[in-house]
Amino acid sequence: MIVILIPVFSGFGQFFNKIAGNLSEGIAINLMMGIFSVSMICSFLAFFIPLNIFVESVSIILGLFFFFYFRIYKRFWNFIGKNKLLFLPLVFIIIFFGSFYPFILDHFGYYVPTVKWISQIGLVQGISNLDLLLGQMSVWHILQAGFSNFADPFLRINVMVLIVYLIYTFEKKSWIHLFFLPILFLLTQSPSPDLPVIAFSLIILNEIINSNKNCALLFALSMFVFAIKPTMIWLPIFAFFYSLLILKSNLKFTVLGIFVLILFIFKNSWTFGFPVFPVQFLDLGLSWKPNPQLLQNSSETAIMKTYDMQYQYADIHKFSGFEYIKNWLFLNGIKGKIHLLFIMSLLIFFVYSLKKKSKVIWILFISIFIKSVLVLLFSAQYRFFLDVFFVITFILLNEFFTKKISLVIFSTLSVFFAGFLSFPSVVTELLPSFKLGGFMTGFNVNQFYKPAHFELNKYKTHQIGNLKFNVVKNYPFSFDTPLPAISPQFIQEDLDAGIFPQLKGKTLKEGFIWRKISQEEKLKIKNVLEEYSKQSLK
């Protein structure tokens, strides 16, 4: 995967640079521009066609053609020749961590199903009626789908991103990034959008701190990061005001970024029915938007997840303003400690901004503060503000992390996280509140030659109305169930709401709507769920 995709993205990046200009010199930025341009092309194509093996083959052929036509291989040869003694061992460490079994639950419930839909069908109108989570259809998973047929069938594109991030670290000699790498190792086994948005945002932040003046590309890439994960809204805000207030640019620099934003809004409206998933903001009255009760359930669940499911929604609704904050800050377990650390970090950053008296730092602080307020208002889950820790650490400690200090910390943390992934039983004993520990399988010697992955492929087919669908057996997630698949949890939610998804036309590509179900259909759905429950108990 690395041998194929790095040259492909590098080739596309160089071709894009010939058209739109270059953000900065270096292999890593070139690769990042390639990832950006291919992601936009794939997102556009997915509206019309599946990102199947034909699309993947054409992409790879074109990328490799550009790679050799522009003689980019010479740059790689020179880079590796200068840095091979340290760079190559670090690459192998990244590959080692990427070879473990996926353990993030979203991998099975959201990432893999999304990639399957896009690679086999394309972007589907109203797919959130089939499975609300699929309404997200992140740009990152669209890109992953475009190379999931044979270049990256095990969905380890994040390994490649970390190698791009490592190349950037060496090229810019910004060694603090070596401190961040081991933490990101936990996200390399899945196509988690958290990893690319953290890595790319730190690269963009570093470019702005070093006074990069290419406003158009800074803003476009920032908007691209936002399109991957909207909780990164601070980055386009930061890039926008940096360009406007510091560089005094006119608004022409926003053209490419606005194009990315329009594509993002149109994609969400197409799959989810609203401009930004999962927020019910700006109701366009689209016929394929999800059922209101399911959206209300989703909103209530988001609030309960804010409190780590330790309180019921009715209890949270009764909280006073003081209790709302206090109970969030002092949750039982590790998440309460993360919340306290988050507030402390913001306060420290505020004091630092006062002392530094830098316009750039103040714009960054305000951008981070706006993002934090929005997250706290919507669903203050710790995973939505983890990027803030990276940003604040980068700003406060950038000058402290010399090459030697960074390598020592990198080595220590790498050993720690290798043990963390290899011996999950120890993790669950030491941190009982770390629920994901129960889904880790530890080290398997086979992963040295083949990335570890799960296979289940057990399901049963049912039909309600005009929709014939598959339900997984003995497992809650439909990660390898043939399309269209519905997880038992969503079938239950549909039953509770008295509705069920239906085909909008005759094919899956035409999309989904929902309709109310008859009493007879309710009994049929209950039988499906009872059958699943009996299988799970066996």
XYZ file of C-alpha atoms in Angstrom:
538
model
C 0.000 0.000 0.000
C 2.780 2.431 0.927
C 4.815 1.577 -2.189
C 1.778 2.302 -4.392
C 0.018 5.221 -2.694
C 2.954 7.436 -1.762
C 4.110 7.742 -5.404
C 0.492 8.126 -6.591
C -0.344 10.978 -4.208
C 3.033 12.572 -4.815
C 2.367 12.529 -8.557
C -1.078 14.075 -8.196
C 0.345 16.632 -5.766
C 2.938 17.784 -8.279
C 0.330 17.995 -11.030
C -1.953 20.057 -8.744
C 0.972 22.359 -7.871
C 1.433 23.133 -11.563
C -2.167 24.363 -11.659
C -2.726 26.019 -8.280
C 0.779 26.813 -7.060
C 2.810 25.345 -4.228
C 2.152 25.772 -0.504
C 5.737 25.024 0.452
C 8.765 23.125 -0.799
C 9.163 19.503 0.180
C 7.929 15.974 -0.412
C 5.456 15.992 2.496
C 3.563 19.098 1.362
C 3.515 17.681 -2.164
C 1.951 14.479 -0.805
C -0.556 16.452 1.226
C -1.609 18.397 -1.870
C -2.012 15.074 -3.685
C -4.214 13.689 -0.929
C -6.295 16.871 -1.012
C -6.765 16.918 -4.797
C -7.560 13.195 -5.107
C -10.027 13.448 -2.192
C -11.887 16.232 -3.971
C -11.955 14.297 -7.258
C -13.187 11.129 -5.520
C -15.858 13.082 -3.618
C -17.171 14.516 -6.878
C -17.096 11.194 -8.746
C -18.837 9.315 -5.915
C -22.072 11.209 -6.618
C -22.260 9.517 -10.001
C -20.347 6.237 -9.902
C -18.976 3.747 -7.372
C -15.282 4.129 -6.592
C -14.608 0.615 -7.814
C -11.517 -1.123 -9.151
C -11.802 0.712 -12.483
C -11.671 4.144 -10.812
C -8.844 2.965 -8.559
C -6.838 1.620 -11.504
C -7.176 4.869 -13.462
C -6.167 6.886 -10.369
C -3.085 4.761 -9.763
C -2.008 4.807 -13.423
C -2.380 8.596 -13.626
C -0.620 9.157 -10.293
C 2.305 6.925 -11.241
C 2.533 8.615 -14.650
C 2.834 12.041 -12.995
C 5.316 10.597 -10.477
C 7.689 9.484 -13.223
C 6.931 12.290 -15.685
C 7.910 14.959 -13.137
C 10.820 12.777 -11.923
C 9.666 13.009 -8.328
C 11.475 9.758 -7.552
C 14.734 11.755 -7.543
C 13.518 13.792 -4.566
C 12.632 10.626 -2.647
C 16.024 9.134 -3.474
C 17.831 12.230 -2.197
C 15.659 12.446 0.932
C 16.116 8.797 1.892
C 19.839 8.988 1.131
C 20.247 11.848 3.621
C 17.984 10.456 6.378
C 17.936 6.652 5.963
C 19.696 5.775 9.239
C 16.913 7.301 11.316
C 13.996 7.653 8.904
C 13.712 4.023 7.740
C 13.632 2.498 11.268
C 10.886 4.977 12.200
C 8.912 3.955 9.096
C 9.097 0.302 10.142
C 7.882 1.233 13.627
C 4.868 2.984 12.079
C 4.147 -0.099 9.940
C 4.424 -2.334 13.017
C 1.785 -0.341 14.889
C -0.457 -0.215 11.841
C -0.454 -4.009 11.583
C -2.424 -4.630 14.816
C -6.103 -5.621 14.860
C -8.557 -2.695 14.659
C -10.169 -2.048 18.035
C -12.024 1.269 17.612
C -15.735 0.417 17.568
C -16.436 2.986 14.853
C -14.251 0.854 12.578
C -16.917 -1.856 12.541
C -20.051 0.264 12.925
C -19.176 3.160 10.631
C -15.780 3.160 8.834
C -15.927 -0.211 7.049
C -19.638 -0.006 6.082
C -19.091 3.511 4.696
C -16.109 2.421 2.615
C -18.097 -0.550 1.274
C -21.039 1.604 0.224
C -18.858 4.140 -1.579
C -16.674 1.549 -3.337
C -19.636 -0.611 -4.405
C -22.448 1.921 -4.934
C -21.133 5.480 -4.485
C -22.722 8.284 -2.453
C -26.355 7.336 -1.858
C -29.140 9.850 -1.389
C -30.799 9.545 2.037
C -28.616 6.653 3.179
C -29.030 7.919 6.757
C -32.548 6.451 6.582
C -30.975 3.016 6.366
C -28.374 3.684 9.052
C -28.116 7.133 10.618
C -24.333 6.843 11.094
C -23.795 6.363 7.376
C -25.111 9.884 6.835
C -21.650 11.171 7.813
C -19.813 9.730 4.774
C -16.576 11.526 5.719
C -14.364 12.750 2.881
C -11.648 10.606 4.435
C -13.656 7.438 3.920
C -14.468 8.504 0.377
C -10.720 8.682 -0.266
C -10.178 5.343 1.481
C -12.912 3.757 -0.630
C -11.141 4.943 -3.772
C -8.131 2.776 -2.928
C -9.781 -0.101 -1.059
C -10.146 -2.540 -3.933
C -6.534 -3.731 -4.200
C -4.059 -0.978 -3.211
C -5.276 -0.864 0.406
C -7.831 -3.669 1.023
C -7.045 -3.742 4.772
C -7.913 -0.015 5.119
C -4.582 1.126 6.563
C -4.379 4.465 4.765
C -3.577 6.139 8.098
C -0.196 4.370 8.096
C 0.630 6.277 4.916
C -0.497 9.559 6.510
C 1.851 9.031 9.447
C 4.727 8.442 7.026
C 3.834 11.728 5.293
C 3.800 13.375 8.725
C 7.204 11.820 9.499
C 8.658 13.097 6.221
C 7.417 16.592 7.086
C 9.087 16.351 10.499
C 12.447 15.558 8.895
C 12.133 18.128 6.112
C 11.207 21.003 8.424
C 13.324 19.708 11.312
C 10.354 20.394 13.576
C 11.126 17.622 16.045
C 8.197 18.165 18.393
C 6.130 16.132 15.927
C 8.083 13.032 16.991
C 6.461 13.482 20.395
C 2.995 13.344 18.810
C 3.672 10.317 16.606
C 3.394 7.560 19.263
C 0.026 8.893 20.451
C -1.256 8.698 16.881
C -0.090 5.073 16.647
C -3.370 4.153 18.361
C -5.271 5.373 15.288
C -3.283 3.633 12.545
C -5.185 0.313 12.531
C -8.362 1.942 11.175
C -9.174 4.707 8.678
C -10.045 6.953 11.612
C -10.506 10.563 10.433
C -9.040 11.742 13.742
C -5.505 10.876 12.652
C -5.352 12.816 9.355
C -7.073 15.891 10.811
C -4.611 16.029 13.715
C -1.565 15.447 11.494
C -2.680 17.857 8.753
C -3.796 20.557 11.202
C -0.387 20.468 12.905
C 1.334 20.766 9.527
C -0.849 23.756 8.569
C -0.342 25.296 12.008
C 3.424 24.929 11.646
C 3.300 26.603 8.233
C 1.306 29.548 9.605
C 3.574 29.947 12.647
C 6.494 30.066 10.198
C 4.732 32.841 8.224
C 3.662 30.936 5.128
C 1.984 33.497 2.861
C 0.019 31.266 0.470
C -3.400 32.241 1.817
C -5.446 30.407 -0.825
C -3.910 26.994 -0.199
C -3.723 27.446 3.574
C -7.440 28.201 3.688
C -8.353 25.450 1.189
C -6.390 22.808 3.108
C -7.908 24.029 6.370
C -11.364 23.672 4.861
C -10.382 20.193 3.654
C -9.513 19.223 7.245
C -12.894 20.603 8.340
C -14.609 18.555 5.615
C -12.946 15.408 6.973
C -14.122 16.169 10.525
C -16.286 19.252 11.240
C -15.138 19.448 14.879
C -11.921 20.918 13.400
C -13.791 24.152 12.681
C -11.098 26.137 14.501
C -8.620 25.554 11.659
C -10.454 27.318 8.789
C -11.394 30.119 11.235
C -7.715 30.477 12.145
C -6.501 30.358 8.526
C -9.179 32.840 7.436
C -8.393 35.493 10.035
C -4.642 34.931 9.701
C -4.928 35.677 5.976
C -7.309 38.592 6.482
C -5.809 40.322 9.536
C -2.113 39.397 9.441
C -1.389 39.098 5.706
C -4.047 41.712 4.738
C -5.238 39.571 1.813
C -8.381 40.316 -0.148
C -11.188 37.768 -0.102
C -10.119 36.150 -3.395
C -8.034 33.702 -1.366
C -11.251 32.006 -0.178
C -12.382 30.779 -3.628
C -10.850 27.290 -3.498
C -11.779 26.837 0.164
C -15.384 27.857 -0.513
C -15.512 25.264 -3.300
C -14.467 22.612 -0.732
C -17.133 23.909 1.676
C -19.864 23.784 -0.989
C -18.906 20.214 -1.911
C -18.987 19.280 1.791
C -22.441 20.830 2.328
C -23.852 19.258 -0.829
C -22.444 15.839 0.141
C -24.017 16.013 3.605
C -27.346 17.244 2.253
C -27.326 14.385 -0.260
C -26.627 11.601 2.258
C -28.078 13.044 5.475
C -30.601 15.704 4.459
C -28.955 18.539 6.420
C -25.759 20.546 5.666
C -23.705 19.359 8.657
C -24.005 15.890 10.182
C -25.531 15.271 12.721
C -26.810 18.791 13.428
C -30.402 19.578 12.424
C -29.389 23.019 11.206
C -30.855 24.760 8.144
C -33.730 22.446 7.283
C -34.006 22.466 3.493
C -37.156 20.341 3.560
C -35.515 17.508 1.613
C -37.757 14.472 1.205
C -35.008 12.029 2.189
C -34.073 13.582 5.547
C -34.257 11.152 8.520
C -37.293 10.630 10.698
C -37.608 13.366 13.392
C -37.848 10.828 16.219
C -34.592 9.157 15.166
C -32.904 12.541 15.038
C -34.226 13.307 18.519
C -32.894 9.948 19.748
C -29.509 10.771 18.242
C -29.490 14.193 19.896
C -30.361 12.712 23.298
C -27.688 10.025 22.924
C -25.105 12.704 22.104
C -25.995 14.523 25.319
C -25.754 11.302 27.343
C -22.371 10.510 25.762
C -21.241 13.916 26.967
C -21.606 12.401 30.441
C -20.133 9.034 29.411
C -23.631 7.464 29.645
C -23.437 7.835 33.438
C -26.707 9.813 33.533
C -30.037 9.359 31.757
C -31.242 12.113 29.434
C -34.183 12.963 31.706
C -31.790 13.505 34.634
C -29.440 15.659 32.536
C -32.389 17.733 31.372
C -33.127 18.586 35.015
C -29.569 19.784 35.751
C -29.118 23.395 36.771
C -26.418 25.375 34.942
C -23.977 24.706 37.788
C -24.763 20.970 37.881
C -24.403 20.741 34.105
C -20.788 21.919 34.345
C -19.888 20.276 37.669
C -21.126 16.804 36.715
C -19.275 17.001 33.391
C -16.013 18.060 35.021
C -16.124 15.426 37.736
C -17.315 12.348 35.863
C -16.201 9.041 37.315
C -13.246 7.460 35.557
C -10.568 8.749 33.202
C -12.917 10.926 31.131
C -13.603 13.263 34.049
C -9.834 13.773 34.400
C -9.565 14.516 30.667
C -12.303 17.159 31.028
C -10.457 18.853 33.883
C -7.215 18.765 31.903
C -9.002 20.310 28.933
C -10.266 23.303 30.944
C -6.851 23.748 32.575
C -5.173 23.655 29.147
C -7.455 26.404 27.839
C -6.680 28.563 30.879
C -2.939 28.023 30.463
C -3.189 28.879 26.765
C -5.118 32.044 27.627
C -2.403 33.182 30.076
C 0.279 32.332 27.491
C -1.556 34.443 24.885
C -1.650 37.389 27.298
C 2.095 37.158 27.920
C 3.087 36.504 24.304
C 1.193 39.501 22.871
C 1.270 37.970 19.386
C -1.587 38.593 16.951
C -1.192 35.115 15.440
C -1.326 33.456 18.865
C -4.385 35.498 19.831
C -6.186 34.561 16.614
C -5.334 30.920 17.315
C -6.607 31.132 20.897
C -9.885 32.751 19.804
C -10.334 30.098 17.106
C -9.738 27.295 19.614
C -12.081 28.967 22.099
C -14.893 29.237 19.515
C -14.482 25.561 18.645
C -14.495 24.609 22.347
C -17.702 26.537 23.025
C -19.439 24.908 20.050
C -18.378 21.440 21.161
C -19.446 22.088 24.752
C -22.859 23.272 23.546
C -23.410 20.370 21.162
C -21.844 17.256 22.697
C -18.834 17.729 24.934
C -17.349 14.262 24.398
C -13.611 14.172 25.066
C -12.865 12.769 21.576
C -14.199 15.977 20.012
C -11.541 18.168 21.608
C -8.478 15.893 21.691
C -6.967 17.962 18.872
C -6.879 20.969 21.220
C -4.307 19.206 23.423
C -2.012 18.721 20.411
C -2.327 22.363 19.350
C -1.667 23.800 22.800
C 1.264 21.447 23.392
C 2.744 22.440 20.034
C 2.479 26.170 20.797
C 3.778 25.959 24.369
C 6.593 23.424 23.946
C 7.758 23.735 20.350
C 11.072 25.328 21.261
C 11.699 22.864 24.096
C 11.647 19.756 21.892
C 15.106 19.440 20.403
C 15.926 16.471 18.173
C 17.576 14.572 21.024
C 14.776 15.165 23.537
C 12.138 14.280 20.932
C 13.827 10.988 20.028
C 14.150 9.972 23.682
C 10.466 10.700 24.365
C 9.431 9.067 21.066
C 11.329 5.882 21.956
C 9.878 5.760 25.467
C 6.306 6.331 24.329
C 6.655 3.852 21.449
C 7.700 1.093 23.861
C 4.819 2.037 26.166
C 2.183 1.951 23.413
C 3.611 -1.264 21.963
C 2.993 -2.846 25.357
C -0.383 -1.136 25.536
C -1.527 -2.788 22.297
C 0.262 -6.094 22.824
C -1.008 -6.805 26.353
C -4.557 -5.393 26.556
C -5.480 -7.463 29.615
C -2.996 -5.429 31.657
C -4.600 -2.221 30.361
C -8.106 -3.256 31.405
C -6.864 -4.197 34.875
C -5.100 -0.881 35.415
C -7.799 1.243 33.728
C -11.209 -0.430 34.202
C -12.954 2.650 32.756
C -11.066 2.210 29.459
C -13.817 0.280 27.699
C -11.971 -0.196 24.413
C -9.437 -2.408 26.194
C -11.958 -5.236 26.028
C -11.890 -5.075 22.212
C -8.098 -5.302 21.888
C -6.725 -8.706 20.937
C -3.019 -8.177 21.529
C -0.051 -9.070 19.355
C -0.210 -11.805 16.715
C 2.958 -12.946 14.954
C 1.048 -13.223 11.652
C 0.659 -9.434 11.531
C 4.323 -9.170 10.489
C 3.379 -10.267 6.980
C -0.372 -9.542 6.860
C -2.265 -6.753 8.674
C -4.511 -8.215 11.351
C -8.209 -7.972 10.537
C -11.499 -9.613 11.481
C -13.773 -11.750 9.325
C -17.304 -12.782 10.318
C -19.468 -13.018 7.172
C -22.513 -14.416 8.990
C -25.852 -12.897 8.175
C -29.461 -13.568 7.224
C -31.625 -11.850 4.587
C -35.062 -10.369 5.319
C -37.515 -8.131 3.488
C -39.875 -5.359 4.627
C -41.841 -3.635 1.884
C -39.606 -3.097 -1.141
C -36.369 -3.341 0.858
C -34.492 -6.623 1.000
C -31.764 -6.272 3.634
C -29.181 -8.321 5.513
C -28.819 -8.620 9.287
C -25.596 -9.755 10.936
C -25.589 -12.875 13.135
C -24.119 -13.018 16.652
C -22.555 -9.543 16.427
C -23.858 -5.959 16.808
C -21.999 -4.430 13.806
C -22.452 -5.143 10.091
C -18.851 -4.544 9.039
C -18.582 -7.399 6.514
C -22.268 -8.084 5.863
C -23.266 -7.732 2.161
C -25.115 -4.545 1.228
C -27.661 -3.367 2.113
C -27.031 -4.258 5.745
C -28.801 -2.890 8.824
C -27.444 -3.366 12.326
C -29.929 -4.753 14.907
C -29.668 -1.555 16.969
C -31.015 0.561 14.102
C -33.750 -1.964 13.344
C -34.875 -1.600 16.963
C -34.849 2.206 16.716
C -36.912 2.050 13.526
C -39.395 -0.266 15.216
C -39.695 2.042 18.215
C -40.373 4.967 15.865
C -42.941 2.933 13.909
C -41.060 3.373 10.619
C -38.722 1.452 8.302
C -36.421 2.438 5.424
C -37.552 1.830 1.871
C -35.946 2.071 -1.531
C -36.670 5.410 -3.174
C -36.632 3.773 -6.599
C -35.675 0.349 -7.883
C -31.934 0.337 -7.126
C -29.724 1.056 -4.114
C -28.084 3.933 -5.985
C -31.411 5.782 -6.198
C -31.423 6.118 -2.422
C -33.673 5.632 0.596
C -36.635 7.231 2.286
C -38.614 6.160 5.360
C -42.269 5.335 5.727
C -44.611 4.271 8.525
C -45.085 0.535 8.908
C -48.223 -1.538 9.344
C -49.021 -3.720 12.346
C -48.160 -6.793 10.313
C -44.758 -5.328 9.405
C -44.106 -4.474 13.066
C -44.631 -8.147 13.985
C -42.289 -9.210 11.210
C -39.577 -6.824 12.441
C -40.037 -8.080 16.018
C -39.465 -11.622 14.759
C -36.231 -10.502 13.065
C -34.982 -8.970 16.318
C -36.038 -11.987 18.404
C -34.207 -14.273 16.008
C -31.077 -12.120 16.333
C -31.341 -12.169 20.166
C -31.548 -15.959 20.216
C -28.485 -16.236 17.958
C -26.506 -13.852 20.174
C -27.239 -15.921 23.269
C -25.856 -19.096 21.701
